[in-house]
mmCIF file of C-alpha atoms in Angstrom:
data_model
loop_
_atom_site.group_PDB
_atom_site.id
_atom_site.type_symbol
_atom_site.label_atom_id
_atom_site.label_comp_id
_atom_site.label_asym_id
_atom_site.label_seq_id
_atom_site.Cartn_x
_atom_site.Cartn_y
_atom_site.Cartn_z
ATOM 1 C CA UNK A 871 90.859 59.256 119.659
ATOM 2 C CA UNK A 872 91.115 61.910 116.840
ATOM 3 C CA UNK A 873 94.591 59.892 115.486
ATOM 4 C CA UNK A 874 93.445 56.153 116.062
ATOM 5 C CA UNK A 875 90.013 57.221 114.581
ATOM 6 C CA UNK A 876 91.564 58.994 111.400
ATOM 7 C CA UNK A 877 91.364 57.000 107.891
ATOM 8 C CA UNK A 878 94.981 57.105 108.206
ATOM 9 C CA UNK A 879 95.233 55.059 110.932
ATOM 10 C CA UNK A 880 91.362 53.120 110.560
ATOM 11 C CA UNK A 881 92.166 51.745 107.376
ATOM 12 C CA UNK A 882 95.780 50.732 107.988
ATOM 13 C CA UNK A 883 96.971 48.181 110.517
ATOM 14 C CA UNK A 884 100.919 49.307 109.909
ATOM 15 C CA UNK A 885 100.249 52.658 110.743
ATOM 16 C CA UNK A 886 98.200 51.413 113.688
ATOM 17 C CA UNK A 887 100.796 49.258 115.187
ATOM 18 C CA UNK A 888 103.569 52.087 114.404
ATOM 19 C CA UNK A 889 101.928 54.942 116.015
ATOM 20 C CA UNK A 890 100.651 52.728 119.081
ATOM 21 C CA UNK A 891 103.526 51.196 120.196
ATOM 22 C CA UNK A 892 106.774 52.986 122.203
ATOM 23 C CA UNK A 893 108.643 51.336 119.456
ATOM 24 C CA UNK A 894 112.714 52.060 120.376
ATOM 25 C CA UNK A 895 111.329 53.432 123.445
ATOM 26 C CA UNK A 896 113.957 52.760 126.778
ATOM 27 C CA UNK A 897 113.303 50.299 129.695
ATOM 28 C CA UNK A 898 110.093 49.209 127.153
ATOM 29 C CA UNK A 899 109.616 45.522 125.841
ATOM 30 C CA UNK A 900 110.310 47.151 122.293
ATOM 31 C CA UNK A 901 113.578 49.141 122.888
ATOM 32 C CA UNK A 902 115.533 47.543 120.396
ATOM 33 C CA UNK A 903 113.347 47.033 118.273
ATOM 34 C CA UNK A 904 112.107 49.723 115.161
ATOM 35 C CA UNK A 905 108.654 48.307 114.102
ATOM 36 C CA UNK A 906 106.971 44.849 113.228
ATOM 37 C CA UNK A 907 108.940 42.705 111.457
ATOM 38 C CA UNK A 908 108.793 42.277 107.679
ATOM 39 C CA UNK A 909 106.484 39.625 107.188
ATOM 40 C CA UNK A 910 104.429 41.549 109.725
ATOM 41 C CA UNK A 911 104.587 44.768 107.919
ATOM 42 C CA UNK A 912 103.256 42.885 104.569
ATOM 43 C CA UNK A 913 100.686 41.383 105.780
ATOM 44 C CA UNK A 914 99.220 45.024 107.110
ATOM 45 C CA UNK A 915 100.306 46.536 104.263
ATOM 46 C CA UNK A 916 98.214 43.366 102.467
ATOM 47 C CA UNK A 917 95.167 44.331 104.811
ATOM 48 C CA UNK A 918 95.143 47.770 104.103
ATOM 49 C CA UNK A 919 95.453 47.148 99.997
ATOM 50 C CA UNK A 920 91.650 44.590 100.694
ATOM 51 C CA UNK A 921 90.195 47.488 102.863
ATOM 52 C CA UNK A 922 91.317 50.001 99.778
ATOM 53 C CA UNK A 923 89.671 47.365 97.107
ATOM 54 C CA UNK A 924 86.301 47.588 99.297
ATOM 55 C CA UNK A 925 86.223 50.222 99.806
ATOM 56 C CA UNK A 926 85.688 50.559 95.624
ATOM 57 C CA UNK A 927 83.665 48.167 95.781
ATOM 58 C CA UNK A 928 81.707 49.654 98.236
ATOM 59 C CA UNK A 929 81.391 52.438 96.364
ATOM 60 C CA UNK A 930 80.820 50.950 93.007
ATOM 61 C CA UNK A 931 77.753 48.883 95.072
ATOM 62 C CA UNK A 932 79.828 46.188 93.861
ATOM 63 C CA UNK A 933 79.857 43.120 96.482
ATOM 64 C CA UNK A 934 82.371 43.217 99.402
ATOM 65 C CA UNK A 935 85.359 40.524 100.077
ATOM 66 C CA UNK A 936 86.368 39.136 103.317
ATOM 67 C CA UNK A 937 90.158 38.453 104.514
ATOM 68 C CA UNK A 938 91.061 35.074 104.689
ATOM 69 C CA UNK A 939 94.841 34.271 104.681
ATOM 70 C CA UNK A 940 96.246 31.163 105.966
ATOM 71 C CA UNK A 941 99.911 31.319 107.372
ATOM 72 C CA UNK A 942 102.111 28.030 107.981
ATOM 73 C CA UNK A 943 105.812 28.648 109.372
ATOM 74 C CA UNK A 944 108.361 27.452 111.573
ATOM 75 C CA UNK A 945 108.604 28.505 115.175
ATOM 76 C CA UNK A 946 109.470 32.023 116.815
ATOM 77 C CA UNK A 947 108.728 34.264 113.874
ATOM 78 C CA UNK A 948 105.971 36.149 115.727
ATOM 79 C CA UNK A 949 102.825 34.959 114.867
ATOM 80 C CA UNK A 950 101.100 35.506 118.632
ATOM 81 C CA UNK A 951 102.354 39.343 118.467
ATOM 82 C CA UNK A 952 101.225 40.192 114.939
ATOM 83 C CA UNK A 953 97.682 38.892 116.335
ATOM 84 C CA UNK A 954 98.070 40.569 119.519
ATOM 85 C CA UNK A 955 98.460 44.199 117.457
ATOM 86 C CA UNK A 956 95.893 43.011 114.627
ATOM 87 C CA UNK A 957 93.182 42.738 117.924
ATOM 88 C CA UNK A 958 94.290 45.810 119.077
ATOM 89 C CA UNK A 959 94.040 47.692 115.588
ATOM 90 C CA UNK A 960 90.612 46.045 115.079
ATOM 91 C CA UNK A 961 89.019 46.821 118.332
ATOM 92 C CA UNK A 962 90.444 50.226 118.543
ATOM 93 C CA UNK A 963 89.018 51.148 114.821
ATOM 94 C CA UNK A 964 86.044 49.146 114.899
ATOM 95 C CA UNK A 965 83.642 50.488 117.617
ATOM 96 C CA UNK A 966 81.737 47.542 118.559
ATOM 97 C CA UNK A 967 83.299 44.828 116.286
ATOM 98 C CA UNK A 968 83.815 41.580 117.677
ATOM 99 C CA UNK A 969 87.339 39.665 117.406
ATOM 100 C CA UNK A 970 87.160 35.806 118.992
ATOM 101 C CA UNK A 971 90.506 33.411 119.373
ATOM 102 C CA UNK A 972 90.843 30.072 119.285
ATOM 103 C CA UNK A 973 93.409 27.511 120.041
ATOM 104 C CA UNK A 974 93.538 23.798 121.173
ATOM 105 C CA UNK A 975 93.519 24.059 124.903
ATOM 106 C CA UNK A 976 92.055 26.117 127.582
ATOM 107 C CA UNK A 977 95.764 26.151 128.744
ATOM 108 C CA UNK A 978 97.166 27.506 125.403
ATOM 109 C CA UNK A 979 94.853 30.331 125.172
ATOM 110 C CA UNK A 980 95.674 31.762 128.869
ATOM 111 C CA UNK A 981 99.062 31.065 129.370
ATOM 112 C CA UNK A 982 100.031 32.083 125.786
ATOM 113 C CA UNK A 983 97.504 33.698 123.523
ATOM 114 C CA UNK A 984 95.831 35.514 126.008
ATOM 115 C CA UNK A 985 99.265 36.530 127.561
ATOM 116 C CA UNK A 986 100.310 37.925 124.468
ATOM 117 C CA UNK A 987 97.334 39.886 124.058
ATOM 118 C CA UNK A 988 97.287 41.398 127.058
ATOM 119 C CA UNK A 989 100.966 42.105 126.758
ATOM 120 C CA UNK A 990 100.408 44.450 123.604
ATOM 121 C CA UNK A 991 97.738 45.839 124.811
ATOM 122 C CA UNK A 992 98.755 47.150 128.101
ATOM 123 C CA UNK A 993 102.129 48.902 125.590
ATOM 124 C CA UNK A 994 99.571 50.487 123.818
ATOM 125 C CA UNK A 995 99.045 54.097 123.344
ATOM 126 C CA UNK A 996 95.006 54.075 124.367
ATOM 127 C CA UNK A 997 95.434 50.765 126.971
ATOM 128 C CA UNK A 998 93.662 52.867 129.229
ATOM 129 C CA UNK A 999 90.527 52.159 127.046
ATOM 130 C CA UNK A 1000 90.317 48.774 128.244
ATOM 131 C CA UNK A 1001 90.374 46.015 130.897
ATOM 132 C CA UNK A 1002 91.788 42.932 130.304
ATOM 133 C CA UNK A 1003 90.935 39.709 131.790
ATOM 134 C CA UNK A 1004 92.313 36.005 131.442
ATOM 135 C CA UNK A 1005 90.172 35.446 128.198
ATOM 136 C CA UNK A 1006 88.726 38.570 127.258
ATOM 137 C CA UNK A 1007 89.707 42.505 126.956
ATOM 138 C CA UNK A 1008 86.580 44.635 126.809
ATOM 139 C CA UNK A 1009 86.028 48.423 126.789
ATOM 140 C CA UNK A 1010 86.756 49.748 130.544
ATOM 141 C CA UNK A 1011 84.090 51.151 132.434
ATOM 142 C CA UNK A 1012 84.043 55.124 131.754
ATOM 143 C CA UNK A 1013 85.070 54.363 127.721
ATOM 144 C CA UNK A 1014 82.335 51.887 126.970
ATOM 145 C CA UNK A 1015 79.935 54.349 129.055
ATOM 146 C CA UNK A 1016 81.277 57.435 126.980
ATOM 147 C CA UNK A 1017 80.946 55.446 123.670
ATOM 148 C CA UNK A 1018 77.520 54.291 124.436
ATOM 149 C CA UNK A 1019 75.821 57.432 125.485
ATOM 150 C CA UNK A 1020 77.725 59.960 122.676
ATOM 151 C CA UNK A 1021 78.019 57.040 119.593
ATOM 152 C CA UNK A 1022 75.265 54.946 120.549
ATOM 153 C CA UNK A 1023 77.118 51.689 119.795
ATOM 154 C CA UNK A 1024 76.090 48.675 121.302
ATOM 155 C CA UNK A 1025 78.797 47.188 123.984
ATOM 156 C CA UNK A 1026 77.032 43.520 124.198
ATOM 157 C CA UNK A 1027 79.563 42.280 121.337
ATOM 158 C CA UNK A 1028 82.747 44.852 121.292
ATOM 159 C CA UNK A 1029 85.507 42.664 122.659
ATOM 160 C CA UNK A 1030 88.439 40.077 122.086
ATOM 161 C CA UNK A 1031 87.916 36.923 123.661
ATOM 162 C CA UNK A 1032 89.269 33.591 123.614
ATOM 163 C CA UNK A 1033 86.754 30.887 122.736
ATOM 164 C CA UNK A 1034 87.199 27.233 123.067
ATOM 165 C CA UNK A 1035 85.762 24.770 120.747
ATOM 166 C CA UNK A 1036 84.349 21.079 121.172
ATOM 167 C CA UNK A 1037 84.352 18.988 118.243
ATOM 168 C CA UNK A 1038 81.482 16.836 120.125
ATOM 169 C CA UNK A 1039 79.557 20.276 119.950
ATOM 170 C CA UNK A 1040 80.881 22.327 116.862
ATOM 171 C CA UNK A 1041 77.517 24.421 117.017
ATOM 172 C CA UNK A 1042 78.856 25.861 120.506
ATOM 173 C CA UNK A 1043 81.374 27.948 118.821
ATOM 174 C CA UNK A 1044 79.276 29.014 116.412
ATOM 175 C CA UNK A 1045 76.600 32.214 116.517
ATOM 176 C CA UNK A 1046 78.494 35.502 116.041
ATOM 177 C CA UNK A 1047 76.976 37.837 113.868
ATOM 178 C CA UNK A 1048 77.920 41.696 113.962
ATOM 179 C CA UNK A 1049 77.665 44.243 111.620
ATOM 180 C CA UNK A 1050 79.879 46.786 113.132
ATOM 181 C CA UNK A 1051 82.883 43.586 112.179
ATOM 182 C CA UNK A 1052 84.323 40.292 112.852
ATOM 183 C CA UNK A 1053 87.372 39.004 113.503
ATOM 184 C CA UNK A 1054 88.321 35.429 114.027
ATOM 185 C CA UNK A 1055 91.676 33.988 114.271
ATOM 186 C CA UNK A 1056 92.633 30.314 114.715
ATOM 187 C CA UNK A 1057 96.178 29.856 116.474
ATOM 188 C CA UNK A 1058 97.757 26.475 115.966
ATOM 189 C CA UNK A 1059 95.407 25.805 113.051
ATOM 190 C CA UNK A 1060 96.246 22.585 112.383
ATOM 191 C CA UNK A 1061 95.125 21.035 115.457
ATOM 192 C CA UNK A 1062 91.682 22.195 115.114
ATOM 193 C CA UNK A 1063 89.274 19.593 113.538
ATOM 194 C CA UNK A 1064 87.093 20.302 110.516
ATOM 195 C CA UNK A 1065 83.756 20.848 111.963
ATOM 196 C CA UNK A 1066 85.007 24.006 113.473
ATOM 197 C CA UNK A 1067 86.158 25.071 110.257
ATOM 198 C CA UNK A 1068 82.579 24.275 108.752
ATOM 199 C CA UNK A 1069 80.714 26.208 111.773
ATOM 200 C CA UNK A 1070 83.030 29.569 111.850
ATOM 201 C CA UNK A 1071 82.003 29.531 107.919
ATOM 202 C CA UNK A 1072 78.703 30.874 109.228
ATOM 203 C CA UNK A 1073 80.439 33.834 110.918
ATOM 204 C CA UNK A 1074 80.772 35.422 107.755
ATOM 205 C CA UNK A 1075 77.641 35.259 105.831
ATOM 206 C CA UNK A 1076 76.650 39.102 105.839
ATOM 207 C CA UNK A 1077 77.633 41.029 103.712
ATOM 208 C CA UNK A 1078 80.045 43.890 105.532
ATOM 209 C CA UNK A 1079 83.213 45.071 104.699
ATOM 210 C CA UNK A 1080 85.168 44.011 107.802
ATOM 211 C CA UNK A 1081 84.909 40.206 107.842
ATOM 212 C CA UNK A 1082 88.540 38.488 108.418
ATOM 213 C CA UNK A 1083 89.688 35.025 109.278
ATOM 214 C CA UNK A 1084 93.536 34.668 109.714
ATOM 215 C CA UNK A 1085 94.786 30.873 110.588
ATOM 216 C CA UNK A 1086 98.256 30.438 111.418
ATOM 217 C CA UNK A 1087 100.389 27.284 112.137
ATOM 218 C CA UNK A 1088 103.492 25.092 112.520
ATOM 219 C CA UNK A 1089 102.521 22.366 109.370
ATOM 220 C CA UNK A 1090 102.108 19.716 111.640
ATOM 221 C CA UNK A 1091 99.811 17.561 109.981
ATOM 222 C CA UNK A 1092 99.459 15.945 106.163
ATOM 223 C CA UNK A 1093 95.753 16.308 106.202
ATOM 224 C CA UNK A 1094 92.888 18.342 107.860
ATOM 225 C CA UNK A 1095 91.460 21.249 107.127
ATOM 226 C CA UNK A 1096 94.340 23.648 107.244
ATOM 227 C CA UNK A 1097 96.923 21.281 105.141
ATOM 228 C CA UNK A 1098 93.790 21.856 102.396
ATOM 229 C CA UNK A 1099 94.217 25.454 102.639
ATOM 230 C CA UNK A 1100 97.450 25.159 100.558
ATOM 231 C CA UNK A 1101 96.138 22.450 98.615
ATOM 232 C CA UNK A 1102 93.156 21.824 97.166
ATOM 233 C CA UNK A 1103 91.051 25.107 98.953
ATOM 234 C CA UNK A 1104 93.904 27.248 98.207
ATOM 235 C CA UNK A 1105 92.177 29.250 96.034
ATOM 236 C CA UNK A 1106 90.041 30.120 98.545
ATOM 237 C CA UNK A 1107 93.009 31.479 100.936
ATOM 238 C CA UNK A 1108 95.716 34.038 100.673
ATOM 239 C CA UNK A 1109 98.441 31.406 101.304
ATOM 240 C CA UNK A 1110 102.170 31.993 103.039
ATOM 241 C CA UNK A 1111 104.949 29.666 103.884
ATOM 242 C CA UNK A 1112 106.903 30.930 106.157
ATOM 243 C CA UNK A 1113 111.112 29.963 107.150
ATOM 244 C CA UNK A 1114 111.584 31.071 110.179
ATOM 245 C CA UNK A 1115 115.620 31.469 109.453
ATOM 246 C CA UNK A 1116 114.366 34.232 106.815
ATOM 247 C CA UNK A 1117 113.016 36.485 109.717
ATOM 248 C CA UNK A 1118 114.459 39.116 111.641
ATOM 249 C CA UNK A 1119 115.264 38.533 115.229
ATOM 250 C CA UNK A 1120 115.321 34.522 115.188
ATOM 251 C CA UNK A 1121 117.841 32.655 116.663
ATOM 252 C CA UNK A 1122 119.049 31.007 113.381
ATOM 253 C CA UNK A 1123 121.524 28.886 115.502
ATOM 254 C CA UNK A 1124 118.662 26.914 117.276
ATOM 255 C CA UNK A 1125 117.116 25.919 113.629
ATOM 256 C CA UNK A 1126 120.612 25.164 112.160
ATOM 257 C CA UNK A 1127 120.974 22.481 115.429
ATOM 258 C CA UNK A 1128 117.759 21.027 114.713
ATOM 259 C CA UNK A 1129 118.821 20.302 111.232
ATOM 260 C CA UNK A 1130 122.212 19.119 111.741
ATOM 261 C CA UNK A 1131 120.253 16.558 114.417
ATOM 262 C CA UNK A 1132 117.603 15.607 112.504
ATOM 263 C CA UNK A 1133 118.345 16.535 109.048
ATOM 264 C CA UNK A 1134 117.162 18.907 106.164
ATOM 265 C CA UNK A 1135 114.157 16.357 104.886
ATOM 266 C CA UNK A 1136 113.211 15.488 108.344
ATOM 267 C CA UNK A 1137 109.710 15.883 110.243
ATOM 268 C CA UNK A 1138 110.646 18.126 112.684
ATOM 269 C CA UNK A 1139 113.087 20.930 110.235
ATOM 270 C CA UNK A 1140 109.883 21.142 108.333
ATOM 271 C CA UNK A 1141 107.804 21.849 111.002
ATOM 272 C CA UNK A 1142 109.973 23.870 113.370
#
């Protein structure tokens, strides 16, 4: 508790996910590997530059920023596990704050997002802190108790959870408010319709310092809400394209097959 609570560690994602994890560790999921991947790393090290600039703010009484960063790649660079350690760092640092995931289908979320989560979580150095379930992970028992009675933070709202969204009933998804943080993250972004997008807008209309909204997708689609985040909104978004043959620990031969199939200006090499 002393290290994950430290500003070393509260205020930087990276050094979260480094000191967590049994990174290189034998007979662990992560033995050959050293850390997070590049484009990982950056966007932590990204994070923990906006948390810096608030926290000037902050002290200035200047007004605070919130995260938003919208990331469009092709497949198997590791989008699911840099969310899975974000929720982690988030929930860990953030007593009480509230992280929610989204995706297209009920299936998605608990076969794969949920997975994923619970799969980083359960290689984590404090996983004994909490219990994970098919679409949530929540404080366990004797930490939420031990929290409560010597922090006095409020349990109704500290989780991860995977939320599904109707676009019959956008207002359903809508509601979160909590000042101890939010976190909301939108896998496969560009299936998910534009009154979502107009709803979650309301998750971030108070004015704290740890308000972030990270959408990530394969560009699948010439319109919609998240091909606008690199268009016309982009000012609004930190923006990345991402090739997956530039990242570490792809398998470039798969990609190189799909382009001698389909072809370098074809559909399906931009999008996987």
């Amino acid at each position: 508790m002393v290290d994950l609570w430290s500003p070393q560690i509260h205020s930087s994602p990276l050094n979260f996910a480094l000191y967590a994890y049994p990174w290189g560790k034998t007979n662990t999921p992560l033995e050959n590997m050293k850390g997070p991947r590049g484009w990982q790393r950056e966007t932590m090290q990204e994070i923990e530059r906006h948390i810096k600039a608030n926290d000037l703010r902050r002290a200035n009484k200047a007004l605070m920023e919130m995260w938003r960063s919208a990331d469009a790649s092709g497949r198997g660079i590791g989008k699911s596990a840099l969310v899975a350690m974000l929720c982690d760092w988030f929930r860990s640092t953030r007593l009480g704050a509230t992280t929610i995931v989204t995706a297209n289908t009920e299936q998605q979320l608990r076969s794969r997002t949920m997975a994923e989560l619970g799969k980083w979580t359960s290689m984590a150095i404090n996983s004994h802190w909490w219990e994970v379930n098919a679409m949530s992970i929540r404080p366990a028992e004797w930490f939420g108790e031990a929290v409560k009675r010597d922090l006095k933070i409020d349990l109704g709202y500290w989780y991860t959870a995977a939320q599904l969204w109707s676009a019959e009933s956008p207002d359903a998804f809508a509601g979160i408010h909590n000042h101890a943080g939010v976190m909301l993250i939108f896998d496969e972004a560009s299936g998910i319709p534009r009154p979502i997008w107009t709803v979650s807008e309301g998750f971030f209309t108070e004015p704290i310092p740890d308000r972030y909204w990270f959408v990530f997708s394969n560009p699948r689609r010439n319109s919609g809400p998240f091909f606008e985040c690199f268009h016309k909104d982009r000012n609004f978004w930190r923006c990345r394209n991402i090739d997956s043959r530039t990242v570490e620990g792809t398998d470039i031969g798969t990609f190189n097959k799909i382009i001698a199939q389909y072809g370098d200006d074809s559909d399906e090499a931009r999008v996987e």
